[in-house]
């Protein structure tokens, strides 16, 4: 089996077979990361395609200072967060339109997100948790997703987010506090 | 167990609900779709648009449009000294003779002369 460095060198030369191998090797990792952040399967698939196109176009800028997977996680996370920002902008402009009376007066109901990797007995709880994760600030959401869904260590998360391990610890601690707060509000309303 | 304790228990269970989850699998045809998108991207209009939207090309085109605008404004306003002078007007019949121009006015005059 061809090693990672050789594969990257081949991709830098524009080799299609190397590109196919890279996509097939890392597609689940990229898709799962994006899916955790955007919480929509169709959007996640489109964004995963964007990520690999970026990889093909920007592979020349990969110097090998970090692991290839770190570089890939970074592109996936940035792409997903950029998408969330543009989605928020659209939502805001839709809200303004509804205020000006030009349509969209009904409040958008966001459907529950069911991650395909969650076991059936945890499905409902996980949907509640994903709704709470969606309310987290971007950097907390990215750190939490990388750690919880992809199982990255705090050190790996810090490399992806280009920050220190202590900053990741702080992000995770704040993310957990925020999640607890939101879940408490939810269960105070819904618990019988 | 109080209501508050029960809620705390629910929160803990919910926070743990992602433990042991499996990684979501991407579409098995992801590579084919990427390839199709890349082929679309590298063809026709998108290539033309990406060329035109390059800052250097866009600036060059802007400069060209402005230069053409400037030329049409300043270049077309004929300065007084380039207007046909009286002496030049006087030499026009000579010019017509030389090149054997027959204008409609000439033929009209000619017909009128015959009538007389």
Tab-separated table of C-alpha atoms in Angstrom:
chain	number	residue	atom	x	y	z
A	1	UNK	CA	0.000	0.000	0.000
A	2	UNK	CA	1.255	3.438	-0.953
A	3	UNK	CA	2.257	5.689	1.944
A	4	UNK	CA	0.698	9.070	2.760
A	5	UNK	CA	3.707	11.201	1.758
A	6	UNK	CA	3.967	9.534	-1.645
A	7	UNK	CA	0.224	9.895	-2.138
A	8	UNK	CA	0.432	13.631	-1.426
A	9	UNK	CA	3.377	14.032	-3.795
A	10	UNK	CA	1.387	12.284	-6.521
A	11	UNK	CA	-1.596	14.545	-5.861
A	12	UNK	CA	0.668	17.576	-6.131
A	13	UNK	CA	1.534	16.335	-9.621
A	14	UNK	CA	-2.216	16.207	-10.386
A	15	UNK	CA	-2.526	12.419	-10.336
A	16	UNK	CA	-6.203	11.378	-10.536
A	17	UNK	CA	-5.640	7.963	-8.986
A	18	UNK	CA	-3.951	9.527	-5.972
A	19	UNK	CA	-6.873	11.934	-5.646
A	20	UNK	CA	-9.361	9.056	-5.752
A	21	UNK	CA	-7.388	7.186	-3.064
A	22	UNK	CA	-7.315	10.274	-0.853
A	23	UNK	CA	-11.066	10.858	-1.236
A	24	UNK	CA	-11.897	7.226	-0.516
A	25	UNK	CA	-9.556	7.085	2.463
A	26	UNK	CA	-10.755	10.266	4.175
A	27	UNK	CA	-14.324	10.783	2.935
A	28	UNK	CA	-16.030	9.419	6.074
A	29	UNK	CA	-13.862	11.494	8.360
A	30	UNK	CA	-14.582	14.684	6.391
A	31	UNK	CA	-18.297	13.924	6.009
A	32	UNK	CA	-18.783	13.038	9.685
A	33	UNK	CA	-17.024	16.210	10.865
A	34	UNK	CA	-19.084	18.417	8.576
A	35	UNK	CA	-22.307	16.577	9.402
A	36	UNK	CA	-21.727	17.113	13.119
A	37	UNK	CA	-21.380	20.845	12.565
A	38	UNK	CA	-24.056	21.579	9.944
A	39	UNK	CA	-26.490	18.834	11.095
A	40	UNK	CA	-27.952	18.314	7.635
A	41	UNK	CA	-27.066	15.319	5.451
A	42	UNK	CA	-27.620	16.924	2.035
A	43	UNK	CA	-25.637	20.036	2.926
A	44	UNK	CA	-22.909	17.902	4.498
A	45	UNK	CA	-22.488	15.927	1.284
A	46	UNK	CA	-22.191	19.074	-0.844
A	47	UNK	CA	-19.696	20.545	1.604
A	48	UNK	CA	-17.654	17.331	1.677
A	49	UNK	CA	-17.365	17.657	-2.115
A	50	UNK	CA	-16.259	21.301	-1.674
A	51	UNK	CA	-13.605	20.199	0.813
A	52	UNK	CA	-12.051	17.657	-1.551
A	53	UNK	CA	-12.126	20.108	-4.469
A	54	UNK	CA	-10.280	22.578	-2.222
A	55	UNK	CA	-7.803	19.837	-1.323
A	56	UNK	CA	-7.153	19.171	-5.026
A	57	UNK	CA	-6.733	22.866	-5.777
A	58	UNK	CA	-4.693	23.800	-2.693
A	59	UNK	CA	-2.528	20.725	-2.198
A	60	UNK	CA	0.425	22.770	-3.446
A	61	UNK	CA	0.179	24.918	-0.298
A	62	UNK	CA	0.404	21.873	2.003
A	63	UNK	CA	3.950	21.971	3.330
A	64	UNK	CA	3.753	18.922	5.549
A	65	UNK	CA	4.321	20.927	8.758
A	66	UNK	CA	1.243	19.269	10.223
A	67	UNK	CA	-0.297	15.861	9.590
A	68	UNK	CA	-2.331	15.641	6.387
A	69	UNK	CA	-5.388	14.637	8.434
A	70	UNK	CA	-4.989	17.794	10.575
A	71	UNK	CA	-4.882	19.917	7.433
A	72	UNK	CA	-7.952	18.108	6.101
A	73	UNK	CA	-9.865	18.529	9.398
A	74	UNK	CA	-8.997	22.236	9.319
A	75	UNK	CA	-10.423	22.673	5.811
A	76	UNK	CA	-13.531	20.650	6.715
A	77	UNK	CA	-14.159	22.607	9.920
A	78	UNK	CA	-13.620	25.993	8.257
A	79	UNK	CA	-15.863	25.054	5.320
A	80	UNK	CA	-18.643	23.874	7.653
A	81	UNK	CA	-18.442	26.949	9.901
A	82	UNK	CA	-18.405	29.289	6.865
A	83	UNK	CA	-21.529	27.529	5.639
A	84	UNK	CA	-23.243	28.019	9.004
A	85	UNK	CA	-22.404	31.726	8.900
A	86	UNK	CA	-23.872	32.120	5.423
A	87	UNK	CA	-26.943	30.145	6.525
A	88	UNK	CA	-27.358	32.523	9.501
A	89	UNK	CA	-27.026	35.546	7.200
A	90	UNK	CA	-29.753	34.153	4.931
A	91	UNK	CA	-31.965	33.457	7.938
A	92	UNK	CA	-31.448	37.030	9.165
A	93	UNK	CA	-32.322	38.500	5.772
A	94	UNK	CA	-35.406	36.230	5.675
A	95	UNK	CA	-36.394	37.546	9.092
A	96	UNK	CA	-35.995	41.141	7.898
A	97	UNK	CA	-38.134	40.325	4.863
A	98	UNK	CA	-40.821	38.912	7.119
A	99	UNK	CA	-40.716	42.139	9.161
A	100	UNK	CA	-41.134	44.193	6.009
A	101	UNK	CA	-44.088	41.980	5.099
A	102	UNK	CA	-42.603	40.481	1.958
A	103	UNK	CA	-43.180	36.833	2.806
A	104	UNK	CA	-41.675	34.266	5.150
A	105	UNK	CA	-43.968	35.182	8.012
A	106	UNK	CA	-44.158	31.705	9.432
A	107	UNK	CA	-41.469	30.903	11.942
A	108	UNK	CA	-39.104	28.309	10.492
A	109	UNK	CA	-39.350	24.989	12.315
A	110	UNK	CA	-35.952	23.317	12.392
A	111	UNK	CA	-36.465	19.538	12.203
A	112	UNK	CA	-34.699	17.301	14.733
A	113	UNK	CA	-31.360	16.061	13.485
A	114	UNK	CA	-30.763	12.343	13.808
A	115	UNK	CA	-27.124	11.401	13.365
A	116	UNK	CA	-26.959	8.041	11.519
A	117	UNK	CA	-24.193	6.789	13.814
A	118	UNK	CA	-26.213	7.061	17.040
A	119	UNK	CA	-27.715	3.863	18.385
A	120	UNK	CA	-31.492	3.527	18.245
A	121	UNK	CA	-31.983	3.653	22.035
A	122	UNK	CA	-30.095	6.960	22.238
A	123	UNK	CA	-31.720	8.506	19.173
A	124	UNK	CA	-34.131	10.884	20.934
A	125	UNK	CA	-31.626	12.009	23.557
A	126	UNK	CA	-28.965	12.612	20.921
A	127	UNK	CA	-31.421	14.730	18.907
A	128	UNK	CA	-31.972	16.912	21.987
A	129	UNK	CA	-28.225	17.166	22.498
A	130	UNK	CA	-27.589	18.072	18.835
A	131	UNK	CA	-30.137	20.872	19.111
A	132	UNK	CA	-28.211	22.220	22.094
A	133	UNK	CA	-24.862	21.825	20.253
A	134	UNK	CA	-26.307	23.861	17.391
A	135	UNK	CA	-26.765	26.777	19.793
A	136	UNK	CA	-23.097	26.816	20.845
A	137	UNK	CA	-20.743	29.537	19.581
A	138	UNK	CA	-18.752	28.442	16.503
A	139	UNK	CA	-15.409	27.703	18.186
A	140	UNK	CA	-17.044	25.697	21.006
A	141	UNK	CA	-19.126	23.804	18.459
A	142	UNK	CA	-16.035	22.956	16.394
A	143	UNK	CA	-14.031	21.800	19.429
A	144	UNK	CA	-16.929	19.752	20.823
A	145	UNK	CA	-17.645	18.094	17.449
A	146	UNK	CA	-14.024	17.198	16.795
A	147	UNK	CA	-13.598	15.770	20.292
A	148	UNK	CA	-16.945	14.021	20.737
A	149	UNK	CA	-17.849	12.920	17.214
A	150	UNK	CA	-14.413	12.335	15.754
A	151	UNK	CA	-12.779	11.274	18.984
A	152	UNK	CA	-9.792	13.618	18.615
A	153	UNK	CA	-7.655	14.288	21.674
A	154	UNK	CA	-7.446	17.867	22.999
A	155	UNK	CA	-3.958	18.089	21.468
A	156	UNK	CA	-5.263	17.085	18.019
A	157	UNK	CA	-8.187	19.506	18.344
A	158	UNK	CA	-5.744	22.282	19.264
A	159	UNK	CA	-3.721	21.559	16.103
A	160	UNK	CA	-6.812	21.601	13.908
A	161	UNK	CA	-8.076	24.841	15.434
A	162	UNK	CA	-4.572	26.293	15.478
A	163	UNK	CA	-4.679	27.068	19.170
A	164	UNK	CA	-3.192	25.824	22.454
A	165	UNK	CA	-4.287	22.754	24.397
A	166	UNK	CA	-5.323	24.939	27.336
A	167	UNK	CA	-7.501	27.008	24.996
A	168	UNK	CA	-9.206	23.806	23.856
A	169	UNK	CA	-9.720	22.745	27.490
A	170	UNK	CA	-11.330	26.085	28.148
A	171	UNK	CA	-13.509	25.809	25.015
A	172	UNK	CA	-14.663	22.329	26.036
A	173	UNK	CA	-15.397	23.401	29.605
A	174	UNK	CA	-17.502	26.349	28.389
A	175	UNK	CA	-19.221	24.143	25.815
A	176	UNK	CA	-20.184	21.642	28.540
A	177	UNK	CA	-21.467	24.434	30.811
A	178	UNK	CA	-23.548	25.886	27.982
A	179	UNK	CA	-24.929	22.481	27.057
A	180	UNK	CA	-25.896	21.729	30.671
A	181	UNK	CA	-27.628	25.095	30.913
A	182	UNK	CA	-29.604	24.505	27.723
A	183	UNK	CA	-30.511	20.939	28.654
A	184	UNK	CA	-31.664	22.096	32.080
A	185	UNK	CA	-33.996	24.613	30.423
A	186	UNK	CA	-35.223	21.923	28.038
A	187	UNK	CA	-35.941	19.335	30.727
A	188	UNK	CA	-37.538	21.905	33.024
A	189	UNK	CA	-40.025	22.481	30.204
A	190	UNK	CA	-40.435	18.943	28.944
A	191	UNK	CA	-39.782	16.588	31.866
A	192	UNK	CA	-42.907	14.997	33.348
B	1	UNK	CA	-35.532	11.382	44.268
B	2	UNK	CA	-36.499	15.036	43.806
B	3	UNK	CA	-37.541	16.552	40.470
B	4	UNK	CA	-34.256	18.471	40.324
B	5	UNK	CA	-32.232	15.295	40.790
B	6	UNK	CA	-34.242	13.524	38.124
B	7	UNK	CA	-33.578	16.380	35.712
B	8	UNK	CA	-29.865	16.266	36.526
B	9	UNK	CA	-29.902	12.552	35.773
B	10	UNK	CA	-31.608	13.214	32.417
B	11	UNK	CA	-28.985	15.825	31.568
B	12	UNK	CA	-26.147	13.408	32.321
B	13	UNK	CA	-27.752	10.679	30.212
B	14	UNK	CA	-28.277	13.102	27.337
B	15	UNK	CA	-24.683	14.352	27.501
B	16	UNK	CA	-23.541	10.736	27.361
B	17	UNK	CA	-25.820	9.855	24.442
B	18	UNK	CA	-23.049	10.440	21.892
B	19	UNK	CA	-20.675	8.037	23.610
B	20	UNK	CA	-19.907	5.048	21.459
B	21	UNK	CA	-21.590	6.490	18.397
B	22	UNK	CA	-20.381	5.374	14.979
B	23	UNK	CA	-18.922	7.608	12.330
B	24	UNK	CA	-21.451	8.637	9.640
B	25	UNK	CA	-20.530	7.183	6.262
B	26	UNK	CA	-20.231	9.368	3.197
B	27	UNK	CA	-22.029	8.586	-0.048
B	28	UNK	CA	-20.116	5.765	-1.795
B	29	UNK	CA	-20.337	7.775	-5.036
B	30	UNK	CA	-18.740	10.857	-3.510
B	31	UNK	CA	-15.658	10.674	-5.729
B	32	UNK	CA	-17.762	10.372	-8.917
B	33	UNK	CA	-19.762	13.425	-7.864
B	34	UNK	CA	-16.614	15.386	-7.093
B	35	UNK	CA	-15.226	14.476	-10.512
B	36	UNK	CA	-18.428	15.579	-12.241
B	37	UNK	CA	-18.335	18.889	-10.406
B	38	UNK	CA	-14.694	19.438	-11.261
B	39	UNK	CA	-15.385	18.723	-14.931
B	40	UNK	CA	-18.259	21.186	-14.922
B	41	UNK	CA	-16.058	23.724	-13.197
B	42	UNK	CA	-13.230	23.396	-15.672
B	43	UNK	CA	-15.495	23.812	-18.710
B	44	UNK	CA	-16.904	26.766	-20.651
B	45	UNK	CA	-18.630	29.561	-18.830
B	46	UNK	CA	-17.172	28.974	-15.423
B	47	UNK	CA	-13.667	29.198	-16.851
B	48	UNK	CA	-14.590	32.392	-18.708
B	49	UNK	CA	-16.137	33.912	-15.585
B	50	UNK	CA	-13.197	32.951	-13.430
B	51	UNK	CA	-10.870	34.605	-15.990
B	52	UNK	CA	-12.931	37.793	-16.152
B	53	UNK	CA	-13.265	37.950	-12.367
B	54	UNK	CA	-9.493	37.916	-11.850
B	55	UNK	CA	-8.611	41.301	-10.275
B	56	UNK	CA	-5.932	42.079	-12.873
B	57	UNK	CA	-8.246	41.333	-15.805
B	58	UNK	CA	-11.139	43.217	-14.196
B	59	UNK	CA	-8.920	46.284	-13.595
B	60	UNK	CA	-7.551	46.147	-17.142
B	61	UNK	CA	-11.091	45.997	-18.528
B	62	UNK	CA	-12.165	48.884	-16.323
B	63	UNK	CA	-9.188	50.945	-17.520
B	64	UNK	CA	-10.058	50.131	-21.144
B	65	UNK	CA	-13.684	51.180	-20.697
B	66	UNK	CA	-12.594	54.409	-19.009
B	67	UNK	CA	-10.066	55.109	-21.789
B	68	UNK	CA	-12.746	54.540	-24.436
B	69	UNK	CA	-15.087	56.821	-22.534
B	70	UNK	CA	-12.406	59.497	-22.337
B	71	UNK	CA	-11.617	59.164	-26.027
B	72	UNK	CA	-15.271	59.406	-27.033
B	73	UNK	CA	-15.658	62.531	-24.903
B	74	UNK	CA	-12.424	64.406	-25.622
B	75	UNK	CA	-11.401	62.852	-28.916
B	76	UNK	CA	-14.693	63.517	-30.707
B	77	UNK	CA	-15.052	67.191	-29.770
B	78	UNK	CA	-13.433	68.773	-32.851
B	79	UNK	CA	-11.252	71.759	-32.047
B	80	UNK	CA	-11.976	75.029	-33.908
B	81	UNK	CA	-8.749	74.956	-35.899
B	82	UNK	CA	-9.589	71.597	-37.449
B	83	UNK	CA	-12.879	72.916	-38.929
B	84	UNK	CA	-12.884	73.372	-42.698
B	85	UNK	CA	-11.675	76.838	-43.543
B	86	UNK	CA	-13.085	79.068	-46.289
B	87	UNK	CA	-10.074	78.488	-48.528
B	88	UNK	CA	-10.514	74.757	-48.196
B	89	UNK	CA	-14.194	75.122	-49.098
B	90	UNK	CA	-13.191	77.087	-52.123
B	91	UNK	CA	-10.935	74.316	-53.316
B	92	UNK	CA	-13.681	71.704	-53.064
B	93	UNK	CA	-14.885	71.964	-56.713
B	94	UNK	CA	-11.318	71.425	-57.778
B	95	UNK	CA	-11.251	68.291	-55.668
B	96	UNK	CA	-14.544	67.125	-57.192
B	97	UNK	CA	-13.271	67.766	-60.693
B	98	UNK	CA	-10.108	65.916	-60.013
B	99	UNK	CA	-11.960	62.848	-58.847
B	100	UNK	CA	-14.884	63.344	-61.316
B	101	UNK	CA	-17.515	63.481	-58.594
B	102	UNK	CA	-20.972	64.223	-59.887
B	103	UNK	CA	-23.314	65.155	-57.136
B	104	UNK	CA	-27.064	65.219	-57.411
B	105	UNK	CA	-26.963	68.994	-57.065
B	106	UNK	CA	-24.762	69.160	-60.201
B	107	UNK	CA	-27.167	67.119	-62.276
B	108	UNK	CA	-30.076	69.201	-61.013
B	109	UNK	CA	-28.238	72.384	-62.041
B	110	UNK	CA	-27.444	70.818	-65.392
B	111	UNK	CA	-31.099	69.935	-66.037
B	112	UNK	CA	-32.138	73.411	-64.993
B	113	UNK	CA	-29.587	74.882	-67.402
B	114	UNK	CA	-31.110	72.862	-70.275
B	115	UNK	CA	-34.584	74.060	-69.389
B	116	UNK	CA	-33.373	77.634	-69.668
